[in-house]
C-alpha cells in the first residue's frame, strides 16, 4: 500500500463494524429446485439471488468450476517477473493454501532451472494438482512427464496468423501431432489437456474438427485461449456453448486482458458451460496479462458466495497478492477488486448514510469474508451530517441533530480548503462540543467557532511543544 493510501485507511476514515450482511436476505441464493417446488420463487422473485444463474441456464457452471492458477507459468511471462526457486515454492504454497485446484508451471523445456523447479514443486506435496504447459511436441512432452506432474497442458496455435508466422503447420499436421502427444501423456496415467492458441481468430470449422478429434482420443480437457485479448463476452458465450455441444470432456478457458474483458469473459465462459478458468495473481502475464485471481473470485462470490467461501481461503487473498506483488516489484492497484486500498471505503454523504444503515446498500461483497474492513471517510467536502453523527457517537459526544448539522457545515468549509484527516475532524468535533455545551458557542456562529478553534490549536501547540500537531494532542486529551 502506498503511504497516502495507508494514511487514508488509518487516519481519515471511520472503521465501521462489518457485522451486518452485505447481501440482504432477499438476495441470498436459494436452492432453486426447492423454490420451484414450493412456488416461492414465482410468488416472490426477490427470494433468490438475482446474480445466480437461472434454472433455465442449463449450461451454466457458475456454481461448479475450478481454477487453473497460472502465476507460475503465464505470470512468469510478465515483463517484471523473475522467480527464483524459493519464490516459486512460496507462491505455490500460498496458492495451494488459498485453495486453487491446479497450479500451472512453466514448461520444463524452457530451461534447465525450469525443469528442476517444476520437479521441486511436484515434490512439495501440495493440495493443488500440478500441471505443466508445453508445446504440441513429443520432445517437450517427454520432459514434462519426467517431472512428476499431475497433468500436462498442451497448446498449439490454430489461427492463420500463428500457423503462418509461428509454427508453420497446417490443421492436418496439428491434429496428427496432437493425438500423438495426447496418447503419450495419457499412457503415463496423468491428466492431459489440449488447447488451441488464438482460438478467437481461428476458423470455427478448423477449431471444432481439432477439438472433436482430441475429445475422441480421451483428452481430459480442451482449452480455448483468447491469446490477444480480442474476444468479448458474447463471442465467448457463443464459442463455449458451441464447443459444449461438440465435446464431452471438460472445457478450460484462458483470457488475456488487452481490451479489459478478461474477468467478464471468464464469467461468460462459465455461464456457457466451461469448467475451468485460468487466472494469475494480479493478472500478471504476457503484455498486460490475464484474468486476475482476485477479480474472478469477486465476480463469482457475487454469483454464489457460499460456494466461493466453501472452496477458497478468502482471507488469504491479500497475503497471496502481496507476496506476488513484492516478487515482481509492483504495487497492488488502488482499485483492485477486494484488496485495493479503497475497495471498502465510502466517502460521499449519500453513500455513507445508507452504508451506516445497511452495508448492502453500496456493497455487494462483504469485507469481513475477505478479512478486510469497511471505512467511512468523513473529512471531505462531500461528507454529510449522518456520517458525522456516527463519528460524534463513536466519540461519545452528546449533540443534537441541529448541532451535528452545524458542525458538519464547518467540516465542509475546512475541507473546501484541504481534505481533513480524522484527527482534524475529531478536533473540530471536540472543540465544537466543548463550547456549545458550555454556552460559549451558539448555532450558526462560524466566526466565533473559527476563533475558538484557533485558540484551541495554539493552546494545544504551546502545551505540547511544536513537535506534535495540535490536532493529535486534542485527540489524546
Ligand atoms: C501464448 C503463450 O503464452 S504460449 C506459451 C509461451 N511459453 C513459452 O514460450 C515458454 C518459454 N519458451 C521458451 O523457453 C522457448 O521459446 C522454447 C524452449 C519453448 C523454444 O525455444 P527455441 O527452440 O529456441 O524456439 P523459439 O522460441 O525461437 O521458437 C519457437 C519454436 O517452437 C515452435 N512452436 C511454437 N509454438 C509451438 C507449439 N505450440 N507447438 C509446437 N511447436 C511450436 C516454433 O515453430 C519454433 O520452432 P523452430 O525452432 O522450428 O523455429
Ligand atoms: O494454453 C493455453 O490455453 C493458453 C496459452 C496462452 O497463454 C495463450 O494463448 O495466451
Ligand atoms: Zn496467455
Coordinates of C-alpha atoms and ligand atoms in Angstrom, one line a residue:
X1 CA 0.0 0.0 0.0
X2 CA 1.3 3.4 -0.9
X3 CA 1.9 5.8 2.1
X4 CA -1.0 8.1 1.3
X5 CA -3.3 5.2 0.9
X6 CA -2.2 3.8 4.2
X7 CA -2.7 7.1 5.8
X8 CA -6.2 7.4 4.3
X9 CA -7.1 4.0 5.6
X10 CA -5.6 4.5 9.0
X11 CA -6.4 8.1 9.8
X12 CA -9.0 9.7 7.7
X13 CA -11.8 7.3 8.0
X14 CA -14.2 5.7 10.4
X15 CA -13.9 2.0 10.7
X16 CA -17.5 0.7 10.6
X17 CA -18.3 -2.7 12.2
X18 CA -18.7 -5.3 9.5
X19 CA -21.4 -7.3 11.2
X20 CA -24.4 -6.7 9.0
X21 CA -24.9 -8.8 5.9
X22 CA -23.7 -7.4 2.7
X23 CA -26.2 -9.5 0.8
X24 CA -29.7 -8.9 2.2
X25 CA -31.9 -11.9 2.8
X26 CA -34.0 -11.3 -0.3
X27 CA -30.8 -11.5 -2.4
X28 CA -29.4 -14.7 -0.8
X29 CA -29.1 -17.6 -3.2
X30 CA -31.7 -20.3 -2.5
X31 CA -31.9 -23.8 -3.7
X32 CA -33.7 -23.3 -7.0
X33 CA -35.2 -26.7 -7.0
X34 CA -36.8 -26.1 -3.6
X35 CA -38.0 -22.7 -4.7
X36 CA -39.6 -24.1 -7.8
X37 CA -41.2 -26.9 -5.8
X38 CA -42.9 -24.7 -3.3
X39 CA -43.6 -21.9 -5.8
X40 CA -41.8 -19.3 -3.7
X41 CA -39.6 -18.0 -6.5
X42 CA -42.6 -17.4 -8.7
X43 CA -44.6 -15.7 -5.9
X44 CA -41.7 -13.5 -4.8
X45 CA -38.9 -13.1 -7.3
X46 CA -36.8 -11.4 -4.7
X47 CA -36.4 -14.7 -2.8
X48 CA -33.4 -15.5 -4.8
X49 CA -30.0 -14.0 -5.6
X50 CA -30.5 -12.2 -8.9
X51 CA -26.9 -12.7 -9.8
X52 CA -27.1 -16.5 -9.5
X53 CA -27.7 -18.5 -12.7
X54 CA -31.3 -19.1 -13.5
X55 CA -32.9 -22.5 -13.6
X56 CA -33.2 -22.1 -17.4
X57 CA -29.4 -21.6 -17.7
X58 CA -29.0 -25.3 -18.0
X59 CA -25.4 -25.0 -19.4
X60 CA -24.2 -22.7 -16.6
X61 CA -21.4 -23.9 -14.4
X62 CA -21.2 -20.7 -12.3
X63 CA -21.6 -22.8 -9.2
X64 CA -19.4 -25.6 -10.3
X65 CA -15.9 -24.6 -11.6
X66 CA -12.2 -24.8 -10.9
X67 CA -9.2 -22.5 -11.1
X68 CA -6.1 -23.3 -13.0
X69 CA -3.7 -20.8 -11.4
X70 CA -1.0 -19.8 -13.9
X71 CA 1.0 -17.3 -11.9
X72 CA 3.9 -19.7 -12.2
X73 CA 3.5 -20.1 -15.9
X74 CA 1.6 -17.2 -17.6
X75 CA 2.8 -15.0 -14.7
X76 CA 6.4 -15.8 -15.4
X77 CA 5.8 -14.2 -18.9
X78 CA 5.1 -10.9 -17.2
X79 CA 7.7 -8.3 -18.0
X80 CA 8.9 -7.8 -14.4
X81 CA 8.8 -11.5 -13.4
X82 CA 11.9 -13.4 -12.3
X83 CA 11.0 -16.1 -9.8
X84 CA 13.9 -18.0 -8.2
X85 CA 13.2 -21.5 -6.9
X86 CA 12.4 -20.3 -3.4
X87 CA 10.0 -17.6 -4.6
X88 CA 8.2 -20.2 -6.8
X89 CA 7.9 -22.5 -3.9
X90 CA 6.5 -19.8 -1.7
X91 CA 4.0 -18.7 -4.3
X92 CA 3.0 -22.4 -5.0
X93 CA 2.5 -23.0 -1.2
X94 CA 0.4 -19.8 -0.8
X95 CA -1.8 -20.6 -3.7
X96 CA -2.3 -24.1 -2.6
X97 CA -3.2 -23.0 0.9
X98 CA -5.6 -20.5 -0.7
X99 CA -7.3 -23.5 -2.3
X100 CA -6.8 -23.3 -6.0
X101 CA -7.4 -26.6 -7.6
X102 CA -4.5 -26.5 -10.1
X103 CA -1.2 -24.8 -10.4
X104 CA 0.3 -24.4 -13.9
X105 CA 4.1 -24.3 -14.0
X106 CA 6.4 -23.1 -16.8
X107 CA 7.4 -25.6 -19.4
X108 CA 10.4 -27.8 -18.3
X109 CA 11.6 -27.3 -21.9
X110 CA 12.2 -23.6 -21.2
X111 CA 15.5 -24.1 -19.3
X112 CA 17.4 -26.4 -17.1
X113 CA 16.3 -24.5 -14.0
X114 CA 12.6 -24.5 -15.2
X115 CA 12.9 -28.3 -15.4
X116 CA 14.4 -28.6 -11.9
X117 CA 11.8 -26.1 -10.4
X118 CA 8.9 -28.0 -11.9
X119 CA 10.2 -31.2 -10.3
X120 CA 10.8 -29.5 -7.0
X121 CA 7.2 -28.1 -6.9
X122 CA 5.8 -31.6 -7.7
X123 CA 7.7 -32.9 -4.6
X124 CA 6.2 -30.3 -2.3
X125 CA 3.1 -32.5 -1.6
X126 CA 0.7 -29.6 -2.2
X127 CA -3.0 -29.9 -2.1
X128 CA -3.3 -28.3 -5.6
X129 CA -2.6 -30.5 -8.6
X130 CA 0.5 -29.6 -10.5
X131 CA 0.4 -29.1 -14.3
X132 CA 3.0 -28.0 -16.7
X133 CA 2.4 -26.3 -20.0
X134 CA 4.1 -27.4 -23.2
X135 CA 4.2 -27.0 -27.0
X136 CA 2.5 -29.7 -29.0
X137 CA 5.7 -31.6 -29.4
X138 CA 7.0 -35.0 -28.3
X139 CA 10.3 -33.7 -27.0
X140 CA 8.5 -31.3 -24.6
X141 CA 6.0 -34.0 -23.6
X142 CA 8.8 -36.4 -22.7
X143 CA 10.5 -33.8 -20.5
X144 CA 7.1 -32.9 -18.9
X145 CA 6.2 -36.4 -17.8
X146 CA 9.6 -36.9 -16.2
X147 CA 9.0 -34.1 -13.7
X148 CA 6.3 -35.9 -11.8
X149 CA 3.4 -33.5 -12.7
X150 CA -0.2 -34.5 -12.3
X151 CA -1.1 -33.3 -15.7
X152 CA 0.2 -31.7 -18.9
X153 CA -1.4 -28.8 -20.7
X154 CA -0.6 -28.9 -24.5
X155 CA -1.0 -25.9 -26.7
X156 CA -0.6 -25.1 -30.4
X157 CA -1.7 -22.0 -32.4
X158 CA -4.6 -22.6 -34.7
X159 CA -5.2 -19.2 -36.2
X160 CA -3.9 -18.4 -39.6
X161 CA -1.5 -15.8 -38.0
X162 CA 0.1 -18.5 -35.9
X163 CA 0.0 -21.2 -38.5
X164 CA 1.8 -18.9 -40.9
X165 CA 4.2 -16.9 -38.6
X166 CA 4.7 -19.2 -35.5
X167 CA 5.0 -22.9 -36.2
X168 CA 4.0 -23.1 -39.9
X169 CA 1.9 -26.3 -39.6
X170 CA -1.5 -27.0 -41.2
X171 CA -4.6 -28.4 -39.5
X172 CA -3.9 -31.9 -40.6
X173 CA -0.5 -31.8 -39.0
X174 CA -1.9 -30.2 -35.9
X175 CA -4.4 -32.9 -35.4
X176 CA -1.9 -35.7 -36.0
X177 CA 0.7 -34.4 -33.6
X178 CA -1.9 -33.5 -31.0
X179 CA -3.1 -37.1 -31.0
X180 CA 0.4 -38.4 -30.7
X181 CA 1.3 -36.2 -27.8
X182 CA -2.1 -36.7 -26.0
X183 CA -1.8 -40.5 -26.3
X184 CA 1.8 -40.4 -25.0
X185 CA 0.8 -38.3 -21.9
X186 CA -2.3 -40.5 -21.3
X187 CA -0.1 -43.6 -21.4
X188 CA 1.7 -42.2 -18.4
X189 CA -1.5 -42.2 -16.4
X190 CA -1.7 -38.4 -15.9
X191 CA -4.2 -35.7 -17.0
X192 CA -3.9 -34.2 -20.4
X193 CA -5.4 -31.0 -21.8
X194 CA -5.2 -29.8 -25.4
X195 CA -5.7 -26.1 -26.2
X196 CA -5.8 -24.0 -29.4
X197 CA -3.8 -20.8 -29.0
X198 CA -5.5 -17.8 -30.5
X199 CA -8.9 -19.6 -30.7
X200 CA -11.0 -16.4 -31.3
X201 CA -9.1 -15.7 -34.5
X202 CA -9.2 -19.3 -35.7
X203 CA -11.6 -20.7 -38.2
X204 CA -14.6 -22.3 -36.4
X205 CA -14.7 -25.3 -38.6
X206 CA -10.9 -25.9 -38.0
X207 CA -11.4 -25.5 -34.3
X208 CA -14.3 -27.9 -34.0
X209 CA -12.5 -30.5 -36.1
X210 CA -9.5 -30.4 -33.9
X211 CA -11.5 -30.4 -30.6
X212 CA -13.6 -33.3 -31.8
X213 CA -10.5 -35.3 -32.8
X214 CA -8.8 -34.8 -29.4
X215 CA -12.0 -35.5 -27.5
X216 CA -12.3 -38.8 -29.3
X217 CA -8.9 -39.9 -28.1
X218 CA -9.8 -39.2 -24.5
X219 CA -8.3 -35.8 -23.6
X220 CA -9.4 -34.7 -20.1
X221 CA -9.9 -31.0 -21.1
X222 CA -9.9 -28.9 -24.2
X223 CA -8.8 -25.3 -23.9
X224 CA -10.0 -22.1 -25.6
X225 CA -7.5 -19.2 -25.4
X226 CA -8.1 -15.6 -26.2
X227 CA -4.4 -15.1 -26.7
X228 CA -4.6 -11.5 -27.9
X229 CA -7.5 -10.3 -25.7
X230 CA -9.8 -9.6 -28.6
X231 CA -12.9 -11.5 -27.6
X232 CA -16.0 -10.0 -26.0
X233 CA -18.3 -11.8 -23.6
X234 CA -20.9 -12.5 -26.2
X235 CA -18.4 -14.1 -28.5
X236 CA -17.1 -16.1 -25.6
X237 CA -20.5 -17.3 -24.7
X238 CA -21.2 -18.4 -28.3
X239 CA -18.0 -20.2 -28.8
X240 CA -18.1 -22.1 -25.5
X241 CA -21.7 -23.0 -25.9
X242 CA -21.0 -24.4 -29.4
X243 CA -18.0 -26.3 -28.1
X244 CA -20.1 -27.7 -25.2
X245 CA -22.3 -29.3 -27.8
X246 CA -19.3 -30.9 -29.6
X247 CA -17.1 -32.4 -26.9
X248 CA -17.8 -34.4 -23.8
X249 CA -14.7 -33.5 -21.9
X250 CA -14.1 -30.5 -19.6
X251 CA -13.6 -27.1 -21.1
X252 CA -10.9 -24.7 -19.9
X253 CA -10.7 -21.0 -20.8
X254 CA -7.8 -18.6 -20.9
X255 CA -8.4 -14.8 -21.4
X256 CA -6.0 -12.0 -22.0
X257 CA -7.0 -8.5 -20.8
X258 CA -5.8 -6.3 -23.7
X259 CA -9.2 -4.8 -24.1
X260 CA -10.4 -5.1 -20.5
X261 CA -12.7 -8.1 -20.8
X262 CA -10.8 -10.9 -19.1
X263 CA -12.9 -11.3 -16.0
X264 CA -16.2 -10.7 -17.8
X265 CA -15.1 -13.3 -20.4
X266 CA -14.3 -15.8 -17.8
X267 CA -17.7 -15.4 -16.2
X268 CA -19.5 -15.8 -19.6
X269 CA -17.4 -18.9 -20.3
X270 CA -18.7 -20.4 -17.1
X271 CA -22.2 -19.4 -17.9
X272 CA -21.9 -21.2 -21.3
X273 CA -20.6 -24.4 -19.7
X274 CA -16.8 -24.0 -19.3
X275 CA -15.5 -25.9 -16.3
X276 CA -12.0 -24.4 -15.6
X277 CA -10.7 -20.9 -15.7
X278 CA -7.0 -19.8 -16.0
X279 CA -6.0 -17.0 -13.6
X280 CA -2.9 -15.3 -12.3
X281 CA -2.4 -13.3 -9.2
X282 CA -3.0 -9.6 -10.1
X283 CA -3.4 -10.8 -13.6
X284 CA 0.3 -10.9 -14.4
X285 CA 1.3 -12.4 -17.7
X286 CA 2.4 -11.7 -21.2
X287 CA 1.7 -8.0 -22.1
X288 CA -1.0 -6.8 -19.6
X289 CA -1.9 -10.3 -18.6
X290 CA -4.9 -12.4 -18.0
X291 CA -8.0 -12.8 -15.7
X292 CA -7.0 -11.8 -12.2
X293 CA -7.4 -14.4 -9.4
X294 CA -9.0 -11.7 -7.2
X295 CA -11.3 -10.4 -9.9
X296 CA -12.6 -13.8 -10.7
X297 CA -13.1 -14.5 -7.0
X298 CA -15.0 -11.3 -6.6
X299 CA -17.2 -11.9 -9.6
X300 CA -18.0 -15.5 -8.7
X301 CA -18.7 -14.6 -5.0
X302 CA -21.4 -12.3 -6.2
X303 CA -23.0 -15.2 -8.0
X304 CA -22.7 -17.7 -5.3
X305 CA -21.0 -16.6 -2.0
X306 CA -21.4 -19.8 -0.2
X307 CA -19.8 -21.8 -3.0
X308 CA -16.8 -19.5 -3.2
X309 CA -16.3 -19.3 0.6
X310 CA -16.5 -23.1 0.8
X311 CA -13.7 -23.6 -1.7
X312 CA -11.2 -20.9 -1.0
X313 CA -9.5 -19.3 2.0
X314 CA -10.6 -15.8 1.1
X315 CA -8.9 -14.1 4.0
X316 CA -5.6 -15.2 2.4
X317 CA -6.2 -13.3 -0.9
X318 CA -4.4 -10.2 0.3
X319 CA -1.4 -12.2 1.5
X320 CA -1.1 -14.0 -1.8
X321 CA -1.4 -10.8 -3.8
X322 CA 1.2 -9.0 -1.6
X323 CA 3.6 -11.9 -2.0
X324 CA 3.4 -11.8 -5.8
X325 CA 3.4 -8.0 -5.9
X326 CA 6.6 -8.0 -3.9
X327 CA 8.1 -10.7 -6.0
X328 CA 7.5 -8.8 -9.3
X329 CA 8.0 -5.4 -7.7
X330 CA 4.6 -3.8 -8.4
X331 CA 2.0 -2.3 -6.1
X332 CA -1.4 -3.8 -5.7
X333 CA -3.6 -1.4 -7.8
X334 CA -5.7 1.1 -5.7
X335 CA -8.8 -0.1 -7.4
X336 CA -8.1 -3.8 -7.2
X337 CA -11.2 -5.8 -6.5
X338 CA -11.4 -6.8 -2.8
X339 CA -7.9 -5.7 -1.7
X340 CA -7.4 -2.3 -3.4
X341 CA -6.9 0.2 -0.6
X342 CA -10.3 1.9 -1.3
X343 CA -12.3 -1.2 -2.1
X344 CA -14.4 -0.8 1.0
X345 CA -14.0 3.0 1.6
X346 CA -17.2 5.1 1.4
X347 CA -16.9 8.8 1.0
X348 CA -19.9 10.7 -0.4
X349 CA -22.5 11.7 2.2
X350 CA -25.4 9.9 0.5
X351 CA -23.4 6.7 0.4
X352 CA -22.2 7.0 4.0
X353 CA -25.7 7.5 5.4
X354 CA -27.0 4.4 3.7
X355 CA -24.0 2.3 4.4
X356 CA -24.3 3.1 8.1
X357 CA -27.9 2.0 8.0
X358 CA -27.2 -1.2 6.0
X359 CA -23.9 -2.0 4.2
X360 CA -25.7 -3.9 1.4
X361 CA -26.9 -0.5 0.0
X362 CA -23.5 0.1 -1.5
X363 CA -21.6 -3.1 -1.1
X364 CA -22.0 -6.3 -3.0
X365 CA -19.1 -8.0 -1.3
X366 CA -18.8 -8.5 2.5
X367 CA -15.4 -7.1 3.6
X368 CA -15.3 -9.4 6.6
X369 CA -15.5 -12.5 4.3
X370 CA -12.1 -11.4 2.9
X371 CA -10.5 -10.3 6.2
X372 CA -11.0 -6.7 5.1
X373 CA -12.6 -3.7 6.9
X374 CA -15.1 -1.1 5.8
X375 CA -14.2 2.6 6.2
X376 CA -16.2 5.8 6.0
X377 CA -14.3 8.9 5.1
X378 CA -15.8 12.0 6.8
X379 CA -13.0 14.5 6.2
X380 CA -14.0 15.6 2.7
X381 CA -16.4 18.4 1.4
X382 CA -18.6 15.5 0.2
X383 CA -19.4 14.3 3.7
X384 CA -22.9 14.6 5.2
X385 CA -24.3 15.1 8.7
X386 CA -25.4 11.5 9.1
X387 CA -21.8 10.3 8.7
X388 CA -20.5 13.0 11.1
X389 CA -23.2 12.0 13.6
X390 CA -21.8 8.5 13.5
X391 CA -18.4 9.8 14.5
X392 CA -19.9 12.0 17.2
X393 CA -21.5 8.9 18.7
X394 CA -18.2 7.0 18.5
X395 CA -16.5 9.8 20.4
X396 CA -19.4 9.7 22.9
X397 CA -20.1 13.4 22.4
X398 CA -23.6 14.5 23.3
X399 CA -25.0 16.7 20.5
X400 CA -28.4 17.4 19.0
X401 CA -29.0 16.8 15.3
X402 CA -29.1 20.5 14.7
X403 CA -25.7 20.8 16.3
X404 CA -24.3 18.0 14.2
X405 CA -25.6 19.6 11.1
X406 CA -24.0 22.9 12.2
X407 CA -20.6 21.3 12.8
X408 CA -20.9 19.4 9.5
X409 CA -21.0 22.8 7.7
X410 CA -17.8 23.7 9.5
X411 CA -16.1 20.5 8.5
X412 CA -17.2 21.1 4.8
X413 CA -15.9 24.6 5.0
X414 CA -12.4 23.4 6.2
X415 CA -12.5 20.5 3.6
X416 CA -13.1 23.1 0.8
X417 CA -9.5 24.2 1.5
X418 CA -8.0 20.8 2.1
X419 CA -9.1 17.3 2.9
X420 CA -9.3 16.9 6.7
X421 CA -7.6 14.0 8.5
X422 CA -9.6 12.0 11.1
X423 CA -7.6 13.8 13.8
X424 CA -8.6 17.2 12.2
X425 CA -12.2 16.2 12.2
X426 CA -12.1 14.9 15.8
X427 CA -10.5 18.2 16.9
X428 CA -13.3 20.2 15.3
X429 CA -15.9 17.9 16.9
X430 CA -14.4 18.1 20.3
X431 CA -13.9 21.9 20.3
X432 CA -17.4 22.4 18.9
X433 CA -18.9 20.1 21.5
X434 CA -16.9 21.7 24.4
X435 CA -18.0 25.3 23.6
X436 CA -21.6 24.5 22.5
X437 CA -22.1 22.7 25.8
X438 CA -20.6 25.5 27.9
X439 CA -22.8 28.0 26.1
X440 CA -19.9 29.9 24.6
X441 CA -20.9 28.9 21.1
X442 CA -24.4 29.0 19.6
X443 CA -25.7 27.6 16.3
X444 CA -24.6 29.2 13.1
X445 CA -21.7 31.2 14.5
X446 CA -18.9 30.3 12.2
X447 CA -16.7 33.3 13.1
X448 CA -16.9 32.6 16.8
X449 CA -16.1 28.9 16.1
X450 CA -13.1 29.8 14.0
X451 CA -11.7 31.9 16.8
X452 CA -12.3 29.1 19.4
X453 CA -10.7 26.6 17.1
X454 CA -7.7 28.8 16.6
X455 CA -7.3 29.4 20.4
X456 CA -7.6 25.6 21.0
X457 CA -4.8 24.9 18.4
X458 CA -2.5 27.5 19.8
X459 CA -3.0 26.3 23.4
X460 CA -2.5 22.7 22.4
X461 CA 0.6 23.6 20.5
X462 CA 2.2 25.5 23.3
X463 CA 1.4 22.8 25.9
X464 CA 2.9 20.1 23.8
X465 CA 5.6 22.0 22.0
X466 CA 6.0 22.2 18.3
X467 CA 6.9 18.6 17.5
X468 CA 3.3 17.2 17.7
X469 CA 0.4 18.5 15.6
X470 CA -2.3 20.3 17.7
X471 CA -5.0 18.1 16.3
X472 CA -3.2 15.0 17.5
X473 CA -2.9 16.3 21.0
X474 CA -6.5 17.3 21.0
X475 CA -7.5 13.8 20.2
X476 CA -5.5 12.5 23.1
X477 CA -7.0 15.0 25.6
Ligands
LIG1 C1 0.6 -17.9 -25.9 C2 1.6 -18.5 -24.9 O1 1.9 -17.9 -24.0 S1 2.2 -20.0 -25.3 C3 3.4 -20.3 -24.1 C4 4.6 -19.5 -24.3 N1 5.6 -20.1 -23.5 C5 6.9 -20.1 -23.8 O2 7.2 -19.7 -24.9 C6 7.8 -20.9 -22.8 C7 9.1 -20.3 -22.9 N2 9.7 -20.5 -24.2 C8 11.0 -21.0 -24.3 O3 11.7 -21.2 -23.4 C9 11.4 -21.2 -25.8 O4 10.6 -20.4 -26.6 C10 11.2 -22.7 -26.1 C11 12.2 -23.5 -25.3 C12 9.8 -23.2 -25.9 C13 11.6 -22.9 -27.6 O5 12.8 -22.3 -27.8 P1 13.5 -22.4 -29.2 O6 13.7 -23.8 -29.6 O7 14.8 -21.6 -29.1 O8 12.5 -21.7 -30.3 P2 11.9 -20.3 -30.4 O9 11.4 -19.9 -29.1 O10 12.8 -19.4 -31.1 O11 10.7 -20.6 -31.4 C14 9.6 -21.4 -31.0 C15 9.7 -22.7 -31.7 O12 8.6 -23.6 -31.3 C16 7.7 -23.8 -32.5 N3 6.4 -23.7 -31.9 C17 5.8 -22.6 -31.5 N4 4.6 -22.9 -30.9 C18 4.5 -24.3 -31.0 C19 3.6 -25.1 -30.5 N5 2.5 -24.7 -29.8 N6 3.7 -26.5 -30.7 C20 4.9 -26.9 -31.3 N7 5.8 -26.1 -31.8 C21 5.6 -24.8 -31.6 C22 8.1 -22.8 -33.5 O13 7.8 -23.2 -34.8 C23 9.6 -22.6 -33.3 O14 10.2 -23.7 -33.9 P3 11.6 -23.6 -34.7 O15 12.6 -23.9 -33.7 O16 11.4 -24.7 -35.7 O17 11.6 -22.2 -35.3
LIG2 O1 -2.6 -23.0 -23.1 C1 -3.4 -22.2 -23.2 O2 -4.6 -22.5 -23.3 C2 -3.2 -20.7 -23.3 C3 -1.8 -20.4 -23.8 C4 -1.6 -18.9 -23.6 O3 -1.0 -18.4 -22.7 C5 -2.3 -18.0 -24.5 O4 -2.8 -18.5 -25.6 O5 -2.4 -16.8 -24.2
LIG3 ZN1 -1.7 -16.5 -22.2

